mmCIF file of C-alpha atoms and ligand atoms in Angstrom:
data_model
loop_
_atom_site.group_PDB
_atom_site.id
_atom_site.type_symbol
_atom_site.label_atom_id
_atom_site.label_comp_id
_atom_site.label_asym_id
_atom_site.label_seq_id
_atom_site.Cartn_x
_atom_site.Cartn_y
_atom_site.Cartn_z
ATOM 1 C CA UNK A 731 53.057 35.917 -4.357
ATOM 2 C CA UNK A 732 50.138 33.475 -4.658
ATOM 3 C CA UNK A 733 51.594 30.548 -3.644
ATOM 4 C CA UNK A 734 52.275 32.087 -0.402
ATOM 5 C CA UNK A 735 48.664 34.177 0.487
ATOM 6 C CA UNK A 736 47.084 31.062 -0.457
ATOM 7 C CA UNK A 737 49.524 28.784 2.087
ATOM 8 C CA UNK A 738 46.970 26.880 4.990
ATOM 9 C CA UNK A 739 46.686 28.425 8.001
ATOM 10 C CA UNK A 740 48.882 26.614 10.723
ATOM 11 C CA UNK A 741 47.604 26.555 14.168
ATOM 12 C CA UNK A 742 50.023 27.877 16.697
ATOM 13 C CA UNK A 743 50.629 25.793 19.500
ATOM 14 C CA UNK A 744 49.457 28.360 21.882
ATOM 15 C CA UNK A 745 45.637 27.729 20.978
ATOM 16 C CA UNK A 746 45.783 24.723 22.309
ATOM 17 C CA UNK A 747 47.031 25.101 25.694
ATOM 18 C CA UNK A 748 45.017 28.659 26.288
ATOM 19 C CA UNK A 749 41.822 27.912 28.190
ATOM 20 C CA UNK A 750 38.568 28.829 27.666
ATOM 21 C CA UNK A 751 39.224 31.897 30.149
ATOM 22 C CA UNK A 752 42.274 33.013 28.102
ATOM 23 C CA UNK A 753 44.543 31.767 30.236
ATOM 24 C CA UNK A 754 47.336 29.339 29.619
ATOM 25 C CA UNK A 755 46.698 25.811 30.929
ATOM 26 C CA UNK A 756 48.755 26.429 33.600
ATOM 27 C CA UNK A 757 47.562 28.743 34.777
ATOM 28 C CA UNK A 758 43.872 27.513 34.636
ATOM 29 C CA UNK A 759 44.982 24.585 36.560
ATOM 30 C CA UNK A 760 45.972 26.912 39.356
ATOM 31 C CA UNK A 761 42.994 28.495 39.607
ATOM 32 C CA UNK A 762 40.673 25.331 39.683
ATOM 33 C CA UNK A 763 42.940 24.015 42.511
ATOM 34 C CA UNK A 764 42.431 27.542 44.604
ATOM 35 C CA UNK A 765 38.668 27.345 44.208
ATOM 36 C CA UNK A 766 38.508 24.268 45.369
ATOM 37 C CA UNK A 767 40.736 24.550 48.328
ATOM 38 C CA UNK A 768 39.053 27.854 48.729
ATOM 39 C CA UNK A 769 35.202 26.623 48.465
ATOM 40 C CA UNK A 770 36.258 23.237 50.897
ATOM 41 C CA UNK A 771 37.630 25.412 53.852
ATOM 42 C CA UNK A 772 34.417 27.767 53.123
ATOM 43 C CA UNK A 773 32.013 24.909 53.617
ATOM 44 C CA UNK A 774 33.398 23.441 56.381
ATOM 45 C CA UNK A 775 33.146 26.707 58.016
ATOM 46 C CA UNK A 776 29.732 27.356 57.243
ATOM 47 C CA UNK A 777 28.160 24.316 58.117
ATOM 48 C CA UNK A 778 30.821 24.304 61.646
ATOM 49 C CA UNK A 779 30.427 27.497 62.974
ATOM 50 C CA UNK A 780 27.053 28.825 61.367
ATOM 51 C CA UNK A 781 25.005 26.374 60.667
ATOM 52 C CA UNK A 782 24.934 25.004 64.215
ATOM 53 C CA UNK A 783 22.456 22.189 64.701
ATOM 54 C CA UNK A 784 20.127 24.439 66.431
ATOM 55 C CA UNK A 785 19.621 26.957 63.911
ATOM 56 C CA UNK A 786 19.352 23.667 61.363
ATOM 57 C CA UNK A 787 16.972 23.000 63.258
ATOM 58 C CA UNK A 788 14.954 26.412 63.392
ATOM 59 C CA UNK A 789 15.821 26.712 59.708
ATOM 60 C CA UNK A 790 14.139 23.600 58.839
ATOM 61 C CA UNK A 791 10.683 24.587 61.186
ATOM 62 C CA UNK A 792 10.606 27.682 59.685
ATOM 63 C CA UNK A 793 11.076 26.258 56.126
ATOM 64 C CA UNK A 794 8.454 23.829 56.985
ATOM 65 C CA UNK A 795 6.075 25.953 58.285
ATOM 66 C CA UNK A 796 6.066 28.191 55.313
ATOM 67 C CA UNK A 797 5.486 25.185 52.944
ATOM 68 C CA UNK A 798 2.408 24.463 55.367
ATOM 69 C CA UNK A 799 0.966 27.785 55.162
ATOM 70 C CA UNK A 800 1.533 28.002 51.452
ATOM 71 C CA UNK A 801 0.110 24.708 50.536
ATOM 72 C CA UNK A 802 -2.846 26.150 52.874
ATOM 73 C CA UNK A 803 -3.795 28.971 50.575
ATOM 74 C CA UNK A 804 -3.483 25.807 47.478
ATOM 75 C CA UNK A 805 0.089 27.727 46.520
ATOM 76 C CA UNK A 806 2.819 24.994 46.319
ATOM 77 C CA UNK A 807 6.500 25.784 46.199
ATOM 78 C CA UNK A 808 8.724 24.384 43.746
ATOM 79 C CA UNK A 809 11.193 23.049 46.894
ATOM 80 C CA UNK A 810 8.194 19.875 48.335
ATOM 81 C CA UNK A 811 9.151 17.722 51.156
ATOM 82 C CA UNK A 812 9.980 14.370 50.174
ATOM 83 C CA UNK A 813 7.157 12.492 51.106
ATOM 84 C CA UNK A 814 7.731 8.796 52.085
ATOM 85 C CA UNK A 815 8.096 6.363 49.417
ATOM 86 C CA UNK A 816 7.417 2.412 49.639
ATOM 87 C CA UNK A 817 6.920 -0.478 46.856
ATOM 88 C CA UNK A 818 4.010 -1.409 48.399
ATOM 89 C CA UNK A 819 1.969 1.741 47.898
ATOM 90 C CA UNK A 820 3.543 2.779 44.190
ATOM 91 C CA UNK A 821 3.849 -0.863 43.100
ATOM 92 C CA UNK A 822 6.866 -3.338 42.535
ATOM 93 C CA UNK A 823 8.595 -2.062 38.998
ATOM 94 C CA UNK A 824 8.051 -4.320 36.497
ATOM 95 C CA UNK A 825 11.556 -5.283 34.818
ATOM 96 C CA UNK A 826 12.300 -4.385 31.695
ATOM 97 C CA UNK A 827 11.246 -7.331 29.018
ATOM 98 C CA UNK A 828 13.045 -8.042 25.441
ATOM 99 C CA UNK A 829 10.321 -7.272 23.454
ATOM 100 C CA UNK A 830 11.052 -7.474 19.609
ATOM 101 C CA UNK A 831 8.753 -4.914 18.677
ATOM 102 C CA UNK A 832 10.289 -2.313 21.201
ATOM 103 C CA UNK A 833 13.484 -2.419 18.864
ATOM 104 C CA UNK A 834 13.736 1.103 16.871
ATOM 105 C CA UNK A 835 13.969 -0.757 13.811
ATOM 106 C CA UNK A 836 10.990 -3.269 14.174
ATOM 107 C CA UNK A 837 7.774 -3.482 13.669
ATOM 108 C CA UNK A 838 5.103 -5.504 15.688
ATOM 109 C CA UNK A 839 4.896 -9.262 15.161
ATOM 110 C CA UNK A 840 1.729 -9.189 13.839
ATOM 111 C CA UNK A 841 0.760 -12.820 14.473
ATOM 112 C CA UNK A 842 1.223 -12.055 17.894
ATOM 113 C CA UNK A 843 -1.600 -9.411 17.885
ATOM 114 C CA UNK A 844 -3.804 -11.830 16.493
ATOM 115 C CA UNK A 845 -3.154 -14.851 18.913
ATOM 116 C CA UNK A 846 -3.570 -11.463 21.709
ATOM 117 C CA UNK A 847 -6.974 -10.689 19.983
ATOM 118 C CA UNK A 848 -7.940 -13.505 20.326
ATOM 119 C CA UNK A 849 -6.813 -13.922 24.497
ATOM 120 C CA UNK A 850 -8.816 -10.330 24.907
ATOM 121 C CA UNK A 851 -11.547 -11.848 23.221
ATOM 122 C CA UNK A 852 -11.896 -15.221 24.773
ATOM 123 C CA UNK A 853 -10.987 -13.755 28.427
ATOM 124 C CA UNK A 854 -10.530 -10.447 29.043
ATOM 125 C CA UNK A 855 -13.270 -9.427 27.042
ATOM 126 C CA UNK A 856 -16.075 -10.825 29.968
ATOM 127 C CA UNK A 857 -14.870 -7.724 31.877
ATOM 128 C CA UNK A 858 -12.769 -5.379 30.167
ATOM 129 C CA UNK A 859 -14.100 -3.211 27.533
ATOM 130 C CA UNK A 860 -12.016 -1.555 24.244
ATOM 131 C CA UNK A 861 -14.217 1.399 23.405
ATOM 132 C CA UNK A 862 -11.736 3.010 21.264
ATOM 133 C CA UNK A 863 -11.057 0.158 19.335
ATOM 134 C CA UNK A 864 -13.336 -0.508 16.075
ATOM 135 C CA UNK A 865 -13.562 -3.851 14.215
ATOM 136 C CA UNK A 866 -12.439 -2.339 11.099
ATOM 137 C CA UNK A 867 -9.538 -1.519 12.957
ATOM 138 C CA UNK A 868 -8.324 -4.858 12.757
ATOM 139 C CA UNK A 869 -8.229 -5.331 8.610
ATOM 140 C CA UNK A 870 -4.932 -5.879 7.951
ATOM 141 C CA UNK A 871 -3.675 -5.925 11.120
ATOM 142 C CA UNK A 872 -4.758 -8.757 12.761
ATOM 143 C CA UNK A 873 -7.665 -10.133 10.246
ATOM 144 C CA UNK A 874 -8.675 -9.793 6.600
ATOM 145 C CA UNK A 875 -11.444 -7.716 5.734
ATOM 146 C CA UNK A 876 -13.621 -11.261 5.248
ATOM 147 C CA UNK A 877 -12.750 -12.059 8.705
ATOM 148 C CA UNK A 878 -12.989 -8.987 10.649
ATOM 149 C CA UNK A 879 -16.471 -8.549 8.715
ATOM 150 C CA UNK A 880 -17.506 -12.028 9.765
ATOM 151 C CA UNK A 881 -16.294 -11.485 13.522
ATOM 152 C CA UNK A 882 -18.763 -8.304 13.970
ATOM 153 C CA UNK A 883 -21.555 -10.144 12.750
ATOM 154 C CA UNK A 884 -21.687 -12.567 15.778
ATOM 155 C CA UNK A 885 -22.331 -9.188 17.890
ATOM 156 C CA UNK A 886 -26.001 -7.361 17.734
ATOM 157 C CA UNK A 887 -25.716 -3.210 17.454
ATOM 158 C CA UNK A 888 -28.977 -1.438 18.347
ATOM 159 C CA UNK A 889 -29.581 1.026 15.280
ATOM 160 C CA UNK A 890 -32.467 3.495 14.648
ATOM 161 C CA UNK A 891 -34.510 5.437 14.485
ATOM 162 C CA UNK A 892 -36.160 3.453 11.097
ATOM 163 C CA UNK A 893 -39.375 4.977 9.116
ATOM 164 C CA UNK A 894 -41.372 4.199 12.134
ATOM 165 C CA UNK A 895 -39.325 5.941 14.561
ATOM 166 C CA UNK A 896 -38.196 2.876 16.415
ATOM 167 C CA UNK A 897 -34.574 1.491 17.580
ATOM 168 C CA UNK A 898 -33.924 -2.029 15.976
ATOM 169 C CA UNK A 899 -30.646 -4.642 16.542
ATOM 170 C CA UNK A 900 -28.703 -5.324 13.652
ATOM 171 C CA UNK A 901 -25.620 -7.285 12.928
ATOM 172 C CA UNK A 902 -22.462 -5.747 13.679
ATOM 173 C CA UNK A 903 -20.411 -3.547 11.024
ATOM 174 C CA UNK A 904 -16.670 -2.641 10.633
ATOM 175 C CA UNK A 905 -17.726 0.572 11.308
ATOM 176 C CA UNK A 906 -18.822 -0.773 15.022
ATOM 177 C CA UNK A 907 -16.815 -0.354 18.171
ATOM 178 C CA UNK A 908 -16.084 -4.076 20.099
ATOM 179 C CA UNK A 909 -18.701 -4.647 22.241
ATOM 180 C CA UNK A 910 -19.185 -3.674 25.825
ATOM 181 C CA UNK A 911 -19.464 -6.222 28.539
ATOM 182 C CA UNK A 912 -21.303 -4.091 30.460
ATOM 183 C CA UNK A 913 -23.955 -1.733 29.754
ATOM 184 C CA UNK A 914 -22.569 1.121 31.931
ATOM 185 C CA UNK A 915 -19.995 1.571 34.703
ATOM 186 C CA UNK A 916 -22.549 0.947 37.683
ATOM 187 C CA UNK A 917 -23.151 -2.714 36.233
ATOM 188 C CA UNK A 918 -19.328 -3.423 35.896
ATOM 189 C CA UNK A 919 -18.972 -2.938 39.303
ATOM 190 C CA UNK A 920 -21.809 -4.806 40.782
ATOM 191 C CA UNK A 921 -20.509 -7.710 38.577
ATOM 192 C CA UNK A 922 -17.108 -6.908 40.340
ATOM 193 C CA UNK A 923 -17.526 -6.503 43.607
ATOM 194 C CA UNK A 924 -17.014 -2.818 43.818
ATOM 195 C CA UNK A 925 -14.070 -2.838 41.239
ATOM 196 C CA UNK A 926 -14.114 -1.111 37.984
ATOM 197 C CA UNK A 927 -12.813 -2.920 35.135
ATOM 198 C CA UNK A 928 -10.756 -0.106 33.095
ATOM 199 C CA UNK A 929 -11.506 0.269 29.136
ATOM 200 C CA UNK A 930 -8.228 -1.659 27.830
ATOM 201 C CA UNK A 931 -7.919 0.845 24.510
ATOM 202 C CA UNK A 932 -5.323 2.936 26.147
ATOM 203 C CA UNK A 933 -4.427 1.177 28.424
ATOM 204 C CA UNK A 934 -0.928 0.202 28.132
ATOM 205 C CA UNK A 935 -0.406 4.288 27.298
ATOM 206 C CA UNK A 936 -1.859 5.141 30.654
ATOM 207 C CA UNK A 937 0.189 2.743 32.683
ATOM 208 C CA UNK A 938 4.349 3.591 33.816
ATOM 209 C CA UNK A 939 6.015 0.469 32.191
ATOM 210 C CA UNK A 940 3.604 0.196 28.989
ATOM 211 C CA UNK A 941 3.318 -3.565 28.112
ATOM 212 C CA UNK A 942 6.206 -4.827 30.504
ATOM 213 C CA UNK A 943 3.736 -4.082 33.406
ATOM 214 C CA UNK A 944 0.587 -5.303 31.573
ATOM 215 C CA UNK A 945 2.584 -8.770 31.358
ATOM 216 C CA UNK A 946 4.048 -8.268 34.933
ATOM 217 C CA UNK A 947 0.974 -7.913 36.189
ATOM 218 C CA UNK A 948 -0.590 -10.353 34.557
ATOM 219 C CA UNK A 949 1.476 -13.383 35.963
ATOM 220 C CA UNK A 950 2.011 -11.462 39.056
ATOM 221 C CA UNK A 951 -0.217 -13.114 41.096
ATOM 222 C CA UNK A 952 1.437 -14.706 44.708
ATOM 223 C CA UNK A 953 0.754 -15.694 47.970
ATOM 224 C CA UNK A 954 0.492 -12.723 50.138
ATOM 225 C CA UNK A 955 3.969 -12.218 52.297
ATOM 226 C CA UNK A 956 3.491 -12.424 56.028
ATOM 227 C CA UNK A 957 1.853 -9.535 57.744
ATOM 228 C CA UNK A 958 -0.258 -8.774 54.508
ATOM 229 C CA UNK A 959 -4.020 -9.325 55.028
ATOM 230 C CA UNK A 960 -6.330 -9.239 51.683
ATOM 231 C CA UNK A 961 -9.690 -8.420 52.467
ATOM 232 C CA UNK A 962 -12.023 -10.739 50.931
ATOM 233 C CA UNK A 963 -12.576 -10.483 47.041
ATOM 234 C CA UNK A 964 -9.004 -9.288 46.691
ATOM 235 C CA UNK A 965 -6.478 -10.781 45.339
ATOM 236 C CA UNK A 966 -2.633 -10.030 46.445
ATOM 237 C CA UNK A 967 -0.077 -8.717 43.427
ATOM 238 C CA UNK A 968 2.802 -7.023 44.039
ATOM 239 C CA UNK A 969 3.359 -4.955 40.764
ATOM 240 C CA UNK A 970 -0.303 -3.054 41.346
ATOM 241 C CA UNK A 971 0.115 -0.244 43.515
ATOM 242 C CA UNK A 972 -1.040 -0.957 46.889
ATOM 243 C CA UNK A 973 -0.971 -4.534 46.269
ATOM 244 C CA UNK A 974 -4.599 -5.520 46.465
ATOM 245 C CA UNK A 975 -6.000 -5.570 43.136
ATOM 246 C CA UNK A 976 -9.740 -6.552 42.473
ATOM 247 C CA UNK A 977 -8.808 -8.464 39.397
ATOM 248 C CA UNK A 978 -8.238 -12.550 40.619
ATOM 249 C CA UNK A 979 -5.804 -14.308 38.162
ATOM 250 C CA UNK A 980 -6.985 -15.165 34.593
ATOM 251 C CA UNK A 981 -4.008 -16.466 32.989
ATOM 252 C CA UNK A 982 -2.873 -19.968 33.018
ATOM 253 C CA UNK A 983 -1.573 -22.514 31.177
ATOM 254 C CA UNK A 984 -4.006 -23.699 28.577
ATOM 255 C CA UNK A 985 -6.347 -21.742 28.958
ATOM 256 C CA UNK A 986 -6.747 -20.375 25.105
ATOM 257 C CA UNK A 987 -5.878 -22.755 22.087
ATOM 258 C CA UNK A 988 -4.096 -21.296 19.523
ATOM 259 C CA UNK A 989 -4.954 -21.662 16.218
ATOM 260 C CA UNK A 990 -1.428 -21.654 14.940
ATOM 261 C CA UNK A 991 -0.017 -24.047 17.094
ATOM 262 C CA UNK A 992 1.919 -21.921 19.222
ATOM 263 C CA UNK A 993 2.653 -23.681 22.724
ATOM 264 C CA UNK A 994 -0.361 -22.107 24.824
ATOM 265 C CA UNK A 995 2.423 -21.370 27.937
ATOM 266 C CA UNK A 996 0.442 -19.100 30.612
ATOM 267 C CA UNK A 997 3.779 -16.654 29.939
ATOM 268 C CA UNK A 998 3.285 -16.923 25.387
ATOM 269 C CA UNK A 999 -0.878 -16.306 26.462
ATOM 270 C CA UNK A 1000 0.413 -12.881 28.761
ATOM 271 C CA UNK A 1001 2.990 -11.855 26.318
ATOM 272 C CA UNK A 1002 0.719 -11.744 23.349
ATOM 273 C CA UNK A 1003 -1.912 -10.191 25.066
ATOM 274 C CA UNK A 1004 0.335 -7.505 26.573
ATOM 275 C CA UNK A 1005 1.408 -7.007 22.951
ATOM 276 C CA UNK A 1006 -2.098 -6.303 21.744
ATOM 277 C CA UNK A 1007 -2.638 -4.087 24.254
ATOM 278 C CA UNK A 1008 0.046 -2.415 23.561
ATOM 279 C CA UNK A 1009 -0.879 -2.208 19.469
ATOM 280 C CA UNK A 1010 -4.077 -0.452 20.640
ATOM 281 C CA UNK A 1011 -2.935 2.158 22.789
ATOM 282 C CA UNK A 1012 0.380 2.637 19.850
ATOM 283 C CA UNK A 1013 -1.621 1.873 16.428
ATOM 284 C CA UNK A 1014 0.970 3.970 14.524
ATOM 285 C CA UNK A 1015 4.247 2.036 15.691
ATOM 286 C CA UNK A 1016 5.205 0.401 12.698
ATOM 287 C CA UNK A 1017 4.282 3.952 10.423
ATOM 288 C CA UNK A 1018 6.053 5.606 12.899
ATOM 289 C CA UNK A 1019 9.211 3.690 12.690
ATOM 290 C CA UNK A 1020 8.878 3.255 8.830
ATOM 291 C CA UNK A 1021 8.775 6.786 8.720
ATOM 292 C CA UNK A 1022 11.945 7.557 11.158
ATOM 293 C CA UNK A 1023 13.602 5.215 9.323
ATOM 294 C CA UNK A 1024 13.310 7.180 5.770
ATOM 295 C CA UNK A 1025 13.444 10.292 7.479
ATOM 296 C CA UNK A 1026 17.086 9.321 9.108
ATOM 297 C CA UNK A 1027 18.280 7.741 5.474
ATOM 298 C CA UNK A 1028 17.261 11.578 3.743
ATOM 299 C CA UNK A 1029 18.578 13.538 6.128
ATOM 300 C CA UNK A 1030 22.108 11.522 6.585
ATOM 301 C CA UNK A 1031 22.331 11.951 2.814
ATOM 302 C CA UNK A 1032 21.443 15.583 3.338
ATOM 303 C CA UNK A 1033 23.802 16.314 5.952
ATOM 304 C CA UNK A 1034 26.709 14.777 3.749
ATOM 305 C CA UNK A 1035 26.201 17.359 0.846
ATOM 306 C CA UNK A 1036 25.927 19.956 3.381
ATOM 307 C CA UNK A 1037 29.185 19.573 4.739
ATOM 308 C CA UNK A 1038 30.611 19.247 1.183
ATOM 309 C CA UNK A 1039 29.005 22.445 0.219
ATOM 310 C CA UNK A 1040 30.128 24.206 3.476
ATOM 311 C CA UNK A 1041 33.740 23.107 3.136
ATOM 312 C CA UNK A 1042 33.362 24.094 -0.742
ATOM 313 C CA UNK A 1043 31.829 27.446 0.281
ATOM 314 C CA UNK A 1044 34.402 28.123 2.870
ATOM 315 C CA UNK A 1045 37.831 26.766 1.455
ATOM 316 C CA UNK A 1046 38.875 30.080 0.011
ATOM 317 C CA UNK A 1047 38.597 32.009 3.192
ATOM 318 C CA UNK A 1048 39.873 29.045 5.563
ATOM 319 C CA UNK A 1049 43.092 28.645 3.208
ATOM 320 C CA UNK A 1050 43.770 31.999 3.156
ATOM 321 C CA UNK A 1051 46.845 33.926 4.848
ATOM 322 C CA UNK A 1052 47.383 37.277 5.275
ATOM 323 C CA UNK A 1053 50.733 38.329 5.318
ATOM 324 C CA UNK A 1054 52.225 41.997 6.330
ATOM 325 C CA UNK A 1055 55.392 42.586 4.366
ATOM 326 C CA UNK A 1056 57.446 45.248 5.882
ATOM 327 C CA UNK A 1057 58.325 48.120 3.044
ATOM 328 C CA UNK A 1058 61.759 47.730 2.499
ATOM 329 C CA UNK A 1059 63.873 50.174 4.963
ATOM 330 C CA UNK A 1060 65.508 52.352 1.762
ATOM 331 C CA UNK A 1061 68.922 53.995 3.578
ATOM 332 C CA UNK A 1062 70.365 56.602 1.622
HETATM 333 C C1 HEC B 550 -13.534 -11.355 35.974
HETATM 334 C C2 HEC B 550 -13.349 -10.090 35.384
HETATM 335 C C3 HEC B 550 -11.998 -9.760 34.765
HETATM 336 C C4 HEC B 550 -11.323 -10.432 33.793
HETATM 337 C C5 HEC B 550 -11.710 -11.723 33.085
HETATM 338 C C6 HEC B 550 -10.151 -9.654 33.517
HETATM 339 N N1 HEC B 550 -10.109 -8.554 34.308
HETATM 340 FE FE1 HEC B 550 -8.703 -7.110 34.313
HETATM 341 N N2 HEC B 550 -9.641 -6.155 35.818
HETATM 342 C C7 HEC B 550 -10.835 -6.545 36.398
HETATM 343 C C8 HEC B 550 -11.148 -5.628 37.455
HETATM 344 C C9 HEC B 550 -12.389 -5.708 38.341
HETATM 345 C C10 HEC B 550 -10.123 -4.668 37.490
HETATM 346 C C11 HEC B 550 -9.979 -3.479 38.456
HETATM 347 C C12 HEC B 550 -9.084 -3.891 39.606
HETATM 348 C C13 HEC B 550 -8.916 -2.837 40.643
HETATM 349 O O1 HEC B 550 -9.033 -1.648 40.349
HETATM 350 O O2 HEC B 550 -8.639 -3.227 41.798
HETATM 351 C C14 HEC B 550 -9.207 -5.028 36.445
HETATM 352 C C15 HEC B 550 -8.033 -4.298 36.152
HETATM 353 C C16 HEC B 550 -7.221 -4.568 35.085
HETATM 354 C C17 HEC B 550 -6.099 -3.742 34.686
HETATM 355 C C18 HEC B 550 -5.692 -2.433 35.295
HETATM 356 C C19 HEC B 550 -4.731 -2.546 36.429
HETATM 357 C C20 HEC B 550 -4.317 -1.167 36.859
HETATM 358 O O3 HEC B 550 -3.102 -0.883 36.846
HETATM 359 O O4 HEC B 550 -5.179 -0.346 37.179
HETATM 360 C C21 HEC B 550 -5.550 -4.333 33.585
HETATM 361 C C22 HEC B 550 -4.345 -3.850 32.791
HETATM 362 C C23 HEC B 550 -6.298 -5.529 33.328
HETATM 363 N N3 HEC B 550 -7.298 -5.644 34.244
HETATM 364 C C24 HEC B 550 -6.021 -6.372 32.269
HETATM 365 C C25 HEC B 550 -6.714 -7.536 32.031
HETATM 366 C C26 HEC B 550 -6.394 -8.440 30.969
HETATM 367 C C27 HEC B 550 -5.292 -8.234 29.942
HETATM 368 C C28 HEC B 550 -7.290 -9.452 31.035
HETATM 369 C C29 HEC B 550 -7.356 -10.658 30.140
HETATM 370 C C30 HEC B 550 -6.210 -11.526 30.125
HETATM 371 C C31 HEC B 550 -8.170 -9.184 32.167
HETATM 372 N N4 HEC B 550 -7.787 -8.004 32.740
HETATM 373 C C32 HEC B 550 -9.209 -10.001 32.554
HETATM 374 C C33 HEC B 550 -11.593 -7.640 36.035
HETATM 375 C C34 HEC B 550 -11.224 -8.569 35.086
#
């Protein structure tokens, strides 16, 4: 009888209407519509007849004083009171921009971080620093080697000690960091009026919103709304949290000229800058997508043979049926 023990399995159509519970969907259905009857008259009960408002109430101050006392002795509770939230003190979000690059698929537009090098260089530079960022990271990304190398010459290192012991200036190298505008943080903010001008190598990483609130920022600038006083030597924008930031406006129309003929908008100068930024605080982004990329195309392949081989694998047993045939009753 091989035909038969090898006959497919037929589902009865019991498993499907059994629930997960073992009941039969009827059955289920009941009992979901008694709990919930059940837990409704229970709640209204509760929050009726026991939880009056004056034991909310003493609930609450006793709640409260315990999170007092506990964030006295530096312990804090998982269960916080909300604290009060407003846009002016966390900052206006910035909305959500189409960047190309921010596709999974794509990589930066890499003429795009040049025009932004050269924005950071021309303006930002004057204040902002990029520690992190070395000039032979730009070969290949922004510049050829010739370039980059010819760029870090305009900028004298101090090097030493020589034979004689004593610190000279040289040219710049690839192996060189970009310049500092400053010599230290102290002179930054005397040249700032008390404001620190961040390093910009991270910077995009260590701000919610990455490049859309570099760019939001930077063309954020507006009158102050009514009621808002700026104290001298700040300057009113909504999208930095508290709304006084020490930075004036540095973007406008014109201001850089492009060397590839790119309109030189105040919003194309922002954008490409905010991209640049954003290439130094994610170097890896187009490895890092290359890689997913290959890594998805392997592993779909991958998965495919696996379910062949599993279905291979398990055909005999799934196709299987075992069958009790009753002895035949022999009557004598
Ligand atoms: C005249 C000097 C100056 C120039 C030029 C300048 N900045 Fe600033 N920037 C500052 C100062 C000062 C601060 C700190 C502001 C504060 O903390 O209130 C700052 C802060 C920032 C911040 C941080 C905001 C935050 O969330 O903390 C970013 C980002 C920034 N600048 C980007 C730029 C970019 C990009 C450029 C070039 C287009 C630029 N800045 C040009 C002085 C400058």
């Amino acid at each position: 009888m091989l035909s038969r023990a090898f006959k497919p399995l037929r589902q009865s159509s019991k498993f499907f209407s059994t629930s997960a519970f073992g009941e039969t969907r009827k059955e289920s259905l009941l009992w979901f519509a008694k709990a919930t009857a059940g837990s409704a008259l229970l709640g209204f009960a509760v929050t009726e007849f026991v939880l009056t408002d004056d034991r909310m109430e003493s609930i609450n101050n006793s709640w409260d004083s315990l999170l007092n006392k506990t964030e006295e002795y530096g312990i804090s509770l998982p269960f916080r009171k909300a604290h009060a939230f407003s846009t002016a003190d966390h900052g206006l979000h910035p909305p959500h921009f189409p960047w190309e690059f921010d596709k999974f698929y794509k990589t930066f537009d890499h003429a795009a971080l040049r025009r932004g090098y050269q924005v950071y260089r021309e303006i930002c530079a004057a204040c902002h620093s990029m520690d992190f960022i070395y000039w032979r990271n730009l070969v290949g990304v922004t510049h050829t080697e010739a370039e980059a190398k010819a760029m870090a010459e305009e900028y004298e290192y101090k090097d030493g000690p020589n034979d004689q012991g004593e610190y000279f200036m040289r040219p710049g190298k690839l192996s060189d960091p970009f310049p500092r505008p400053y010599p230290n943080d102290e002179a930054a903010r005397a040249a700032n009026a008390g404001a620190l001008p961040p390093d910009l190598s991270c910077i995009s990483r260590a701000r919610k919103g990455n490049m859309n609130y570099l760019f939001a920022l930077l063309l954020g600038y507006t009158e102050p709304p009514a009621g808002v006083n700026i104290r001298e030597g700040l300057h009113y924008n909504p999208y930095f949290p508290g709304g006084a930031i020490g930075m004036a406006r540095s973007i406008y129309d014109e201001v850089v000229d492009y060397e590839d003929g790119t309109p030189n908008s105040a919003s194309q100068i922002a954008k490409d800058v905010s991209e640049f930024l954003h290439w130094a605080s994610y170097p890896e982004n187009d490895e890092r997508k290359r890689m997913g990329l290959k890594f998805l195309a392997v592993t779909s392949v991958l998965l495919g043979i696996s379910i062949w081989w599993k279905r291979h694998k398990w055909s005999y047993i799934k196709s299987r049926q075992v069958v009790y045939k009753a002895p035949k009753v022999i009557s004598y």
